[in-house]
mmCIF file of C-alpha atoms in Angstrom:
data_model
loop_
_atom_site.group_PDB
_atom_site.id
_atom_site.type_symbol
_atom_site.label_atom_id
_atom_site.label_comp_id
_atom_site.label_asym_id
_atom_site.label_seq_id
_atom_site.Cartn_x
_atom_site.Cartn_y
_atom_site.Cartn_z
ATOM 1 C CA MET A 1 20.496 6.402 -4.035
ATOM 2 C CA SER A 2 20.430 9.110 -1.351
ATOM 3 C CA ASN A 3 19.685 8.186 2.257
ATOM 4 C CA LYS A 4 18.124 11.613 3.006
ATOM 5 C CA LEU A 5 14.400 11.844 3.657
ATOM 6 C CA PRO A 6 11.978 14.640 2.738
ATOM 7 C CA SER A 7 11.735 15.973 6.279
ATOM 8 C CA SER A 8 15.436 16.967 6.008
ATOM 9 C CA ILE A 9 14.426 19.822 3.699
ATOM 10 C CA HIS A 10 13.699 21.882 6.807
ATOM 11 C CA ALA A 11 17.331 21.604 7.861
ATOM 12 C CA GLU A 12 18.548 23.070 4.530
ATOM 13 C CA SER A 13 19.780 26.634 4.746
ATOM 14 C CA ASP A 14 19.383 29.372 2.166
ATOM 15 C CA LEU A 15 16.625 27.665 0.168
ATOM 16 C CA ASN A 16 15.471 31.057 -0.976
ATOM 17 C CA ARG A 17 18.937 31.845 -2.375
ATOM 18 C CA MET A 18 19.228 28.668 -4.374
ATOM 19 C CA SER A 19 18.831 28.676 -8.151
ATOM 20 C CA ARG A 20 15.796 26.808 -9.543
ATOM 21 C CA ARG A 21 18.060 23.957 -10.610
ATOM 22 C CA SER A 22 19.834 23.673 -7.244
ATOM 23 C CA PHE A 23 16.526 23.811 -5.331
ATOM 24 C CA THR A 24 15.078 21.010 -7.525
ATOM 25 C CA LYS A 25 18.193 18.838 -7.059
ATOM 26 C CA THR A 26 18.029 19.395 -3.302
ATOM 27 C CA LEU A 27 14.405 18.211 -3.153
ATOM 28 C CA LEU A 28 15.196 15.149 -5.343
ATOM 29 C CA ALA A 29 18.116 14.254 -3.096
ATOM 30 C CA ALA A 30 15.793 14.477 -0.060
ATOM 31 C CA GLY A 31 13.378 11.937 -1.645
ATOM 32 C CA PHE A 32 10.680 14.120 -3.185
ATOM 33 C CA THR A 33 9.184 12.805 -6.441
ATOM 34 C CA VAL A 34 10.119 14.538 -9.680
ATOM 35 C CA ALA A 35 6.629 16.052 -10.000
ATOM 36 C CA SER A 36 6.897 17.611 -6.566
ATOM 37 C CA ALA A 37 10.540 18.675 -6.931
ATOM 38 C CA VAL A 38 9.895 20.623 -10.078
ATOM 39 C CA GLY A 39 6.575 22.026 -8.913
ATOM 40 C CA LEU A 40 7.415 23.266 -5.412
ATOM 41 C CA THR A 41 9.085 26.538 -4.415
ATOM 42 C CA ALA A 42 11.095 27.658 -1.377
ATOM 43 C CA ASP A 43 8.017 29.613 -0.296
ATOM 44 C CA ASP A 44 5.981 26.398 -0.271
ATOM 45 C CA VAL A 45 8.508 24.760 2.041
ATOM 46 C CA ALA A 46 8.647 27.850 4.271
ATOM 47 C CA ALA A 47 4.861 27.870 4.612
ATOM 48 C CA THR A 48 4.824 24.360 6.265
ATOM 49 C CA ARG A 49 5.560 23.434 9.860
ATOM 50 C CA ARG A 50 8.665 21.315 10.628
ATOM 51 C CA ASP A 51 6.456 18.244 11.033
ATOM 52 C CA GLU A 52 4.965 18.803 7.495
ATOM 53 C CA VAL A 53 6.149 18.916 3.964
ATOM 54 C CA PRO A 54 4.452 20.238 0.793
ATOM 55 C CA ILE A 55 3.773 18.058 -2.218
ATOM 56 C CA ALA A 56 2.592 18.799 -5.788
ATOM 57 C CA ALA A 57 -0.519 16.620 -5.743
ATOM 58 C CA ALA A 58 -1.728 17.462 -9.251
ATOM 59 C CA TYR A 59 -1.263 19.645 -12.293
ATOM 60 C CA ALA A 60 -4.132 21.275 -14.192
ATOM 61 C CA GLU A 61 -4.506 23.499 -17.211
ATOM 62 C CA GLU A 62 -5.783 27.027 -16.691
ATOM 63 C CA GLU A 63 -6.412 29.966 -18.974
ATOM 64 C CA GLY A 64 -4.421 33.156 -18.556
ATOM 65 C CA LEU A 65 -3.995 36.461 -20.345
ATOM 66 C CA PHE A 66 -1.539 34.880 -22.814
ATOM 67 C CA GLY A 67 -3.264 31.546 -23.317
ATOM 68 C CA SER A 68 -3.416 28.353 -21.319
ATOM 69 C CA TYR A 69 -0.731 27.291 -18.803
ATOM 70 C CA ARG A 70 -0.144 24.386 -16.431
ATOM 71 C CA SER A 71 -0.963 25.189 -12.826
ATOM 72 C CA ARG A 72 0.160 23.149 -9.807
ATOM 73 C CA ARG A 73 -2.132 21.888 -7.003
ATOM 74 C CA ILE A 74 -0.195 21.941 -3.709
ATOM 75 C CA SER A 75 -1.071 19.881 -0.659
ATOM 76 C CA THR A 76 0.547 19.581 2.825
ATOM 77 C CA VAL A 77 1.198 16.214 4.406
ATOM 78 C CA PRO A 78 2.851 14.947 7.631
ATOM 79 C CA SER A 79 6.563 14.686 7.103
ATOM 80 C CA ARG A 80 6.783 11.414 9.089
ATOM 81 C CA TRP A 81 4.275 9.757 6.762
ATOM 82 C CA TYR A 82 5.995 11.079 3.623
ATOM 83 C CA ASP A 83 9.402 9.962 4.957
ATOM 84 C CA ARG A 84 8.090 6.438 5.428
ATOM 85 C CA LEU A 85 6.414 6.436 2.009
ATOM 86 C CA THR A 86 9.729 7.553 0.459
ATOM 87 C CA ALA A 87 11.499 4.645 2.162
ATOM 88 C CA ALA A 88 8.953 2.212 0.807
ATOM 89 C CA ARG A 89 9.328 3.671 -2.708
ATOM 90 C CA ARG A 90 13.086 3.312 -2.479
ATOM 91 C CA GLU A 91 12.808 -0.335 -1.448
ATOM 92 C CA TYR A 92 10.332 -0.907 -4.330
ATOM 93 C CA GLN A 93 12.877 0.549 -6.761
ATOM 94 C CA ARG A 94 15.697 -1.527 -5.277
ATOM 95 C CA PHE A 95 13.653 -4.627 -5.896
ATOM 96 C CA LEU A 96 12.971 -3.636 -9.489
ATOM 97 C CA ASN A 97 16.689 -2.956 -9.919
ATOM 98 C CA GLY A 98 17.675 -6.491 -8.758
ATOM 99 C CA ASN A 99 17.702 -6.622 -4.949
ATOM 100 C CA GLU A 100 16.055 -9.566 -3.290
ATOM 101 C CA ILE A 101 13.232 -9.413 -0.764
ATOM 102 C CA ASN A 102 12.654 -12.383 1.544
ATOM 103 C CA GLY A 103 14.473 -14.647 -0.975
ATOM 104 C CA PHE A 104 12.437 -13.376 -3.943
ATOM 105 C CA HIS A 105 13.919 -11.702 -6.989
ATOM 106 C CA HIS A 106 11.878 -9.764 -9.565
ATOM 107 C CA GLN A 107 12.961 -12.163 -12.298
ATOM 108 C CA ASP A 108 11.596 -15.230 -10.488
ATOM 109 C CA GLN A 109 8.725 -16.806 -12.421
ATOM 110 C CA SER A 110 6.786 -17.062 -9.225
ATOM 111 C CA VAL A 111 6.776 -13.230 -8.709
ATOM 112 C CA GLU A 112 3.629 -11.707 -10.254
ATOM 113 C CA GLY A 113 3.526 -8.212 -8.817
ATOM 114 C CA VAL A 114 4.837 -5.706 -6.332
ATOM 115 C CA TRP A 115 2.698 -2.859 -5.092
ATOM 116 C CA ILE A 116 3.366 0.204 -2.909
ATOM 117 C CA SER A 117 0.714 0.867 -0.225
ATOM 118 C CA ALA A 118 0.534 4.390 1.209
ATOM 119 C CA GLY A 119 -0.691 2.971 4.492
ATOM 120 C CA LYS A 120 -2.356 5.369 6.960
ATOM 121 C CA ILE A 121 -1.090 8.582 8.482
ATOM 122 C CA ASP A 122 -2.289 7.505 11.930
ATOM 123 C CA GLY A 123 -1.931 3.776 11.509
ATOM 124 C CA GLN A 124 -0.282 1.207 9.213
ATOM 125 C CA ARG A 125 3.076 2.326 7.905
ATOM 126 C CA PRO A 126 3.538 2.529 4.151
ATOM 127 C CA TYR A 127 4.563 -0.904 2.938
ATOM 128 C CA LEU A 128 5.178 -3.109 -0.096
ATOM 129 C CA GLU A 129 2.941 -6.007 -1.148
ATOM 130 C CA LEU A 130 4.846 -8.720 -2.994
ATOM 131 C CA GLU A 131 2.602 -11.132 -4.895
ATOM 132 C CA VAL A 132 3.883 -14.586 -5.598
ATOM 133 C CA ALA A 133 2.194 -17.332 -7.587
ATOM 134 C CA ASP A 134 0.729 -20.504 -6.006
ATOM 135 C CA THR A 135 3.435 -23.089 -6.788
ATOM 136 C CA GLU A 136 4.315 -26.593 -5.621
ATOM 137 C CA GLU A 137 7.234 -25.220 -3.691
ATOM 138 C CA ALA A 138 6.758 -23.956 -0.131
ATOM 139 C CA THR A 139 6.380 -20.174 -0.171
ATOM 140 C CA PRO A 140 7.233 -17.955 2.791
ATOM 141 C CA LEU A 141 4.167 -15.790 3.261
ATOM 142 C CA GLY A 142 3.193 -13.132 5.759
ATOM 143 C CA TYR A 143 4.866 -9.914 6.988
ATOM 144 C CA VAL A 144 8.583 -9.363 6.904
ATOM 145 C CA GLU A 145 10.802 -6.274 6.828
ATOM 146 C CA SER A 146 13.443 -5.149 4.333
ATOM 147 C CA ASN A 147 15.566 -2.111 5.257
ATOM 148 C CA ASP A 148 12.951 -1.249 7.935
ATOM 149 C CA VAL A 149 10.161 -1.224 5.297
ATOM 150 C CA PRO A 150 7.228 -3.598 6.072
ATOM 151 C CA ILE A 151 6.705 -6.179 3.320
ATOM 152 C CA LYS A 152 3.499 -8.168 2.907
ATOM 153 C CA VAL A 153 4.118 -11.388 0.935
ATOM 154 C CA SER A 154 0.831 -12.715 -0.437
ATOM 155 C CA GLN A 155 -0.073 -15.567 -2.684
ATOM 156 C CA THR A 156 -1.939 -15.501 -5.990
ATOM 157 C CA GLU A 157 -3.092 -18.080 -8.491
ATOM 158 C CA SER A 158 -1.495 -18.271 -11.913
ATOM 159 C CA GLU A 159 -3.986 -17.875 -14.711
ATOM 160 C CA LEU A 160 -3.675 -17.933 -18.440
ATOM 161 C CA GLU A 161 -4.382 -14.683 -20.261
ATOM 162 C CA GLU A 162 -7.896 -14.668 -21.774
ATOM 163 C CA PRO A 163 -7.926 -14.358 -25.612
ATOM 164 C CA PRO A 164 -8.902 -10.866 -26.828
ATOM 165 C CA GLN A 165 -12.547 -10.434 -27.695
ATOM 166 C CA LYS A 166 -14.113 -8.363 -30.389
ATOM 167 C CA ILE A 167 -16.658 -5.603 -29.740
ATOM 168 C CA PRO A 168 -20.159 -7.090 -29.963
ATOM 169 C CA ASP A 169 -22.128 -6.189 -33.080
ATOM 170 C CA ASP A 170 -25.106 -4.888 -31.027
ATOM 171 C CA ILE A 171 -23.133 -2.282 -29.107
ATOM 172 C CA SER A 172 -23.645 0.530 -31.632
ATOM 173 C CA ASN A 173 -26.802 1.967 -30.031
ATOM 174 C CA SER A 174 -25.568 1.923 -26.410
ATOM 175 C CA ARG A 175 -23.495 5.067 -26.503
ATOM 176 C CA ASP A 176 -25.500 8.048 -27.758
ATOM 177 C CA SER A 177 -22.591 10.466 -28.066
ATOM 178 C CA GLN A 178 -20.561 8.151 -30.319
ATOM 179 C CA SER A 179 -19.878 9.850 -33.659
ATOM 180 C CA VAL A 180 -21.854 8.099 -36.416
ATOM 181 C CA GLY A 181 -22.124 9.225 -39.978
ATOM 182 C CA GLY A 182 -20.350 12.474 -39.228
ATOM 183 C CA MET A 183 -23.092 13.851 -36.947
ATOM 184 C CA SER A 184 -20.667 14.616 -34.152
ATOM 185 C CA GLN A 185 -16.966 15.220 -34.858
ATOM 186 C CA THR A 186 -15.824 15.215 -31.218
ATOM 187 C CA LEU A 187 -15.140 11.946 -29.447
ATOM 188 C CA ASN A 188 -14.674 12.132 -25.696
ATOM 189 C CA ALA A 189 -12.932 9.981 -23.148
ATOM 190 C CA GLY A 190 -15.157 6.957 -22.486
ATOM 191 C CA ASP A 191 -16.400 6.610 -26.092
ATOM 192 C CA ILE A 192 -16.051 3.427 -28.069
ATOM 193 C CA VAL A 193 -12.993 2.916 -30.235
ATOM 194 C CA THR A 194 -12.148 -0.028 -32.493
ATOM 195 C CA THR A 195 -9.286 -1.265 -34.674
ATOM 196 C CA GLU A 196 -9.597 -2.142 -38.334
ATOM 197 C CA ASP A 197 -9.895 -5.859 -37.440
ATOM 198 C CA GLY A 198 -12.842 -5.291 -35.111
ATOM 199 C CA TYR A 199 -11.044 -5.360 -31.742
ATOM 200 C CA GLY A 200 -11.249 -2.469 -29.408
ATOM 201 C CA GLY A 201 -12.473 -0.871 -26.259
ATOM 202 C CA THR A 202 -12.612 2.678 -24.960
ATOM 203 C CA LEU A 203 -10.954 6.011 -25.632
ATOM 204 C CA GLY A 204 -8.973 7.386 -22.696
ATOM 205 C CA ALA A 205 -8.111 10.975 -21.820
ATOM 206 C CA PRO A 206 -6.710 12.988 -24.736
ATOM 207 C CA VAL A 207 -2.923 13.572 -24.731
ATOM 208 C CA ARG A 208 -0.108 15.499 -26.333
ATOM 209 C CA PRO A 209 -1.392 18.582 -28.182
ATOM 210 C CA ASN A 210 0.248 19.077 -31.543
ATOM 211 C CA ASP A 211 1.687 22.337 -32.847
ATOM 212 C CA GLY A 212 -1.869 23.443 -33.760
ATOM 213 C CA GLY A 213 -3.143 22.727 -30.251
ATOM 214 C CA LYS A 214 -5.189 19.684 -31.332
ATOM 215 C CA TYR A 215 -4.978 16.741 -28.874
ATOM 216 C CA HIS A 216 -4.276 13.124 -29.755
ATOM 217 C CA PHE A 217 -6.536 10.168 -29.081
ATOM 218 C CA GLN A 218 -5.350 7.602 -26.545
ATOM 219 C CA THR A 219 -6.395 4.052 -25.810
ATOM 220 C CA CYS A 220 -4.829 0.638 -25.036
ATOM 221 C CA GLU A 221 -2.123 -1.077 -27.059
ATOM 222 C CA HIS A 222 -3.247 -4.633 -26.275
ATOM 223 C CA PHE A 223 -6.283 -4.918 -28.572
ATOM 224 C CA GLY A 224 -6.266 -8.006 -30.771
ATOM 225 C CA ASP A 225 -2.701 -8.863 -31.761
ATOM 226 C CA GLY A 226 -1.504 -5.469 -30.541
ATOM 227 C CA VAL A 227 -1.921 -2.025 -32.020
ATOM 228 C CA GLU A 228 1.018 -0.856 -34.104
ATOM 229 C CA GLU A 229 2.149 2.499 -35.500
ATOM 230 C CA SER A 230 0.317 3.420 -38.813
ATOM 231 C CA ASP A 231 -2.748 1.356 -37.741
ATOM 232 C CA LYS A 232 -6.076 3.177 -37.947
ATOM 233 C CA LEU A 233 -8.411 3.698 -35.072
ATOM 234 C CA GLN A 234 -12.125 3.707 -35.885
ATOM 235 C CA THR A 235 -15.590 4.413 -34.623
ATOM 236 C CA ILE A 236 -18.077 1.570 -34.123
ATOM 237 C CA SER A 237 -19.367 2.448 -37.613
ATOM 238 C CA ASP A 238 -15.941 1.847 -39.171
ATOM 239 C CA GLU A 239 -15.099 5.483 -39.711
ATOM 240 C CA ASP A 240 -11.356 6.211 -39.441
ATOM 241 C CA ILE A 241 -10.697 8.723 -36.693
ATOM 242 C CA GLY A 242 -6.967 8.840 -36.803
ATOM 243 C CA GLU A 243 -3.604 7.049 -37.390
ATOM 244 C CA VAL A 244 -1.573 5.535 -34.550
ATOM 245 C CA VAL A 245 1.702 7.380 -34.146
ATOM 246 C CA ASP A 246 3.055 5.907 -30.876
ATOM 247 C CA THR A 247 2.589 2.753 -28.768
ATOM 248 C CA SER A 248 3.919 1.225 -25.584
ATOM 249 C CA CYS A 249 3.492 -2.393 -24.541
ATOM 250 C CA SER A 250 4.806 -1.994 -20.998
ATOM 251 C CA ASP A 251 2.536 1.047 -20.363
ATOM 252 C CA ASP A 252 -0.229 -0.360 -22.607
ATOM 253 C CA PHE A 253 -1.108 2.713 -24.568
ATOM 254 C CA ALA A 254 -1.630 3.596 -28.200
ATOM 255 C CA VAL A 255 -1.691 7.257 -29.302
ATOM 256 C CA ALA A 256 -3.365 8.385 -32.589
ATOM 257 C CA GLU A 257 -3.204 11.613 -34.526
ATOM 258 C CA PRO A 258 -6.794 12.655 -35.302
ATOM 259 C CA ASN A 259 -7.704 13.147 -38.954
ATOM 260 C CA ASP A 260 -9.390 16.324 -40.133
ATOM 261 C CA ASP A 261 -12.910 14.954 -39.445
ATOM 262 C CA PHE A 262 -12.483 14.164 -35.718
ATOM 263 C CA THR A 263 -11.304 15.850 -32.579
ATOM 264 C CA ALA A 264 -10.190 14.342 -29.248
ATOM 265 C CA GLY A 265 -12.427 16.033 -26.729
ATOM 266 C CA LYS A 266 -11.732 16.653 -23.071
ATOM 267 C CA GLY A 267 -15.278 15.716 -22.011
ATOM 268 C CA ILE A 268 -16.172 12.395 -20.326
ATOM 269 C CA GLU A 269 -18.890 10.169 -21.723
ATOM 270 C CA GLY A 270 -21.728 9.975 -19.236
ATOM 271 C CA ARG A 271 -20.491 13.025 -17.249
ATOM 272 C CA SER A 272 -21.657 16.018 -19.264
ATOM 273 C CA SER A 273 -20.560 18.489 -16.573
ATOM 274 C CA TYR A 274 -16.966 17.209 -16.446
ATOM 275 C CA THR A 275 -14.041 18.521 -18.489
ATOM 276 C CA ILE A 276 -10.615 16.975 -18.042
ATOM 277 C CA THR A 277 -8.153 19.703 -17.012
ATOM 278 C CA GLY A 278 -5.201 17.771 -15.664
ATOM 279 C CA PHE A 279 -3.828 14.772 -13.732
ATOM 280 C CA TYR A 280 -2.861 13.531 -10.347
ATOM 281 C CA THR A 281 0.846 13.045 -9.619
ATOM 282 C CA ARG A 282 2.214 10.028 -7.836
ATOM 283 C CA ASP A 283 2.132 11.939 -4.574
ATOM 284 C CA GLY A 284 -1.429 13.029 -5.179
ATOM 285 C CA LEU A 285 -2.496 9.420 -5.836
ATOM 286 C CA ALA A 286 -0.772 8.323 -2.611
ATOM 287 C CA GLU A 287 -2.774 10.926 -0.788
ATOM 288 C CA LEU A 288 -6.026 9.619 -2.342
ATOM 289 C CA GLU A 289 -5.085 6.076 -1.348
ATOM 290 C CA GLU A 290 -4.241 7.037 2.260
ATOM 291 C CA ASP A 291 -7.599 8.828 2.582
ATOM 292 C CA GLU A 292 -9.458 5.875 0.936
ATOM 293 C CA LYS A 293 -10.934 8.166 -1.706
ATOM 294 C CA GLU A 294 -13.115 6.832 -4.589
ATOM 295 C CA VAL A 295 -12.315 7.349 -8.221
ATOM 296 C CA GLU A 296 -14.584 6.892 -11.224
ATOM 297 C CA LYS A 297 -14.223 5.358 -14.634
ATOM 298 C CA SER A 298 -16.256 5.738 -17.822
ATOM 299 C CA GLY A 299 -16.168 2.561 -19.971
ATOM 300 C CA ALA A 300 -17.696 1.825 -23.331
ATOM 301 C CA MET A 301 -19.329 -1.347 -22.025
ATOM 302 C CA SER A 302 -20.129 -0.857 -18.338
ATOM 303 C CA GLY A 303 -20.455 2.969 -18.273
ATOM 304 C CA ILE A 304 -19.781 4.929 -15.026
ATOM 305 C CA THR A 305 -18.527 2.971 -12.017
ATOM 306 C CA SER A 306 -16.501 3.959 -8.969
ATOM 307 C CA GLY A 307 -14.176 2.300 -6.433
ATOM 308 C CA VAL A 308 -11.544 3.032 -3.809
ATOM 309 C CA VAL A 309 -7.820 3.390 -4.685
ATOM 310 C CA GLU A 310 -5.958 0.375 -3.275
ATOM 311 C CA SER A 311 -2.437 1.026 -4.435
ATOM 312 C CA HIS A 312 -1.124 4.194 -6.070
ATOM 313 C CA ASN A 313 1.851 2.543 -7.791
ATOM 314 C CA GLY A 314 2.950 -0.944 -8.682
ATOM 315 C CA THR A 315 4.490 -3.316 -11.213
ATOM 316 C CA TYR A 316 2.796 -6.453 -12.530
ATOM 317 C CA TRP A 317 4.340 -9.393 -14.378
ATOM 318 C CA GLY A 318 2.803 -12.469 -15.934
ATOM 319 C CA GLU A 319 1.239 -11.102 -19.111
ATOM 320 C CA ALA A 320 3.082 -11.461 -22.404
ATOM 321 C CA CYS A 321 2.949 -8.235 -24.400
ATOM 322 C CA THR A 322 2.775 -8.208 -28.166
ATOM 323 C CA PHE A 323 6.544 -7.858 -28.340
ATOM 324 C CA GLY A 324 7.452 -10.223 -25.572
ATOM 325 C CA SER A 325 7.643 -7.934 -22.524
ATOM 326 C CA THR A 326 5.937 -9.206 -19.382
ATOM 327 C CA ARG A 327 6.425 -6.156 -17.160
ATOM 328 C CA ARG A 328 3.793 -3.482 -16.738
ATOM 329 C CA THR A 329 4.961 -0.536 -14.582
ATOM 330 C CA ASN A 330 3.383 2.536 -12.952
ATOM 331 C CA GLN A 331 0.129 0.657 -12.343
ATOM 332 C CA VAL A 332 -2.730 2.013 -10.196
ATOM 333 C CA ARG A 333 -4.984 -0.577 -8.470
ATOM 334 C CA TRP A 334 -8.541 0.273 -7.513
ATOM 335 C CA GLY A 335 -12.151 -0.924 -7.228
ATOM 336 C CA SER A 336 -13.408 -4.450 -7.873
ATOM 337 C CA GLU A 337 -13.944 -6.729 -10.829
ATOM 338 C CA ASP A 338 -17.576 -5.506 -10.967
ATOM 339 C CA ASP A 339 -16.362 -2.006 -11.970
ATOM 340 C CA ALA A 340 -15.359 -3.006 -15.544
ATOM 341 C CA GLU A 341 -16.122 -5.403 -18.340
ATOM 342 C CA ASN A 342 -14.430 -6.626 -21.513
ATOM 343 C CA GLY A 343 -14.460 -3.651 -23.868
ATOM 344 C CA ASP A 344 -13.668 -1.111 -21.123
ATOM 345 C CA SER A 345 -9.903 -1.323 -21.734
ATOM 346 C CA GLY A 346 -8.485 2.146 -22.230
ATOM 347 C CA ALA A 347 -11.245 3.807 -20.248
ATOM 348 C CA PRO A 348 -10.312 6.918 -18.238
ATOM 349 C CA VAL A 349 -10.159 6.694 -14.448
ATOM 350 C CA TYR A 350 -10.628 10.177 -12.982
ATOM 351 C CA LYS A 351 -11.785 12.157 -9.987
ATOM 352 C CA GLU A 352 -13.314 15.512 -9.310
ATOM 353 C CA SER A 353 -10.689 17.020 -7.035
ATOM 354 C CA ARG A 354 -11.071 19.208 -3.960
ATOM 355 C CA TRP A 355 -9.748 22.049 -6.110
ATOM 356 C CA GLY A 356 -12.742 21.705 -8.461
ATOM 357 C CA ASP A 357 -10.752 20.112 -11.310
ATOM 358 C CA CYS A 358 -11.576 16.897 -13.136
ATOM 359 C CA LEU A 359 -8.233 15.093 -12.949
ATOM 360 C CA VAL A 360 -7.138 11.869 -14.583
ATOM 361 C CA VAL A 361 -5.890 9.086 -12.297
ATOM 362 C CA SER A 362 -5.082 6.307 -14.853
ATOM 363 C CA HIS A 363 -6.674 4.198 -17.582
ATOM 364 C CA VAL A 364 -8.165 0.728 -17.430
ATOM 365 C CA HIS A 365 -5.827 -2.071 -18.434
ATOM 366 C CA ARG A 366 -7.200 -5.257 -16.976
ATOM 367 C CA ILE A 367 -9.487 -6.867 -14.370
ATOM 368 C CA ARG A 368 -8.150 -9.212 -11.735
ATOM 369 C CA GLU A 369 -11.053 -11.505 -11.010
ATOM 370 C CA GLU A 370 -12.270 -12.234 -7.492
ATOM 371 C CA HIS A 371 -12.030 -16.015 -7.941
ATOM 372 C CA ARG A 372 -8.221 -15.672 -7.995
ATOM 373 C CA LEU A 373 -6.279 -15.555 -4.763
ATOM 374 C CA GLY A 374 -5.382 -11.929 -4.263
ATOM 375 C CA GLY A 375 -7.830 -10.802 -6.937
ATOM 376 C CA ASP A 376 -10.899 -8.603 -7.258
ATOM 377 C CA PHE A 377 -9.544 -5.235 -8.479
ATOM 378 C CA ILE A 378 -8.825 -3.244 -11.637
ATOM 379 C CA TYR A 379 -5.467 -1.884 -12.645
ATOM 380 C CA GLY A 380 -3.958 0.363 -15.334
ATOM 381 C CA THR A 381 -1.167 2.748 -16.083
ATOM 382 C CA ALA A 382 -1.114 5.960 -14.049
ATOM 383 C CA ALA A 383 -1.579 9.322 -15.777
ATOM 384 C CA TRP A 384 1.603 10.808 -14.325
#
């Protein structure tokens, strides 16, 4: 792993003469994320002061003369802050790769989570929060440092996973835009979705257009005993909307190919003026966290709620996936337990950006209840 930091990019010579591949490799070696390294240009770097660096904060779809294309959303941040954030990210990755922090190892049963905090540009340095379960053994808590990165070691309470619950029978009239009886063939993010055995939750943002340009449905994998490939997703009225073609337990998603009768829409249930156009990158989410920005979610059960981003990236252990994995990566932490209910799993978390786009942040995976030590937030897999 390179020891360079992003601010070192200003010391590089001949950036304008580098090939695209060499320029991208130079940015990656300096600690820029992949999304920023592939999205930035030498002109972007030249346009910033030496105490600043550019980042690719988001990507959005736009229409051009020859069809749609992916457009980048560039932001400028203080290089000192981004250097420190990069150092925290590297320490996070070292921990996931096996390094110990304050005597803790990621394979320890007491370790429940590790989160990256973006800190504040003019205050708290970016740091890691290491969550350890309440055990009979003495646990060293508080603030320490690892490779000059601040580490907050906090305690949580172990809790058994709640059994999955089925969608209530009386929910059918609560979501007016839900397709029933073929009246509406487009299902948007935030609409109800169920499995053939009656479990379910909420449709997330559509993903992966096929060769014909038709997008796939996306929701959570953890419904019931776990969604598997070839399973059917359904409306609340038991109409098949598509067949599951891909799943991930660690990222908790299930992707379904729509059948001929249904389309995965880019609208958001409850937000008629919003159309999903893209997503925030890891750097863009860090910027939202640092600035304490609010994001929204649209859930099948609790509707529209909002909350502040608490951590733009983290890993959580302690939940057994359908196939035995207990590690969920690329998690975004936001809001409070009041911002979601059972049945909101899969719901899109999004924000209307300063560029005028409706950008996806993550989806809803689970609630951490307030009664638990270290609880009272929602988390789910990031869109990037």
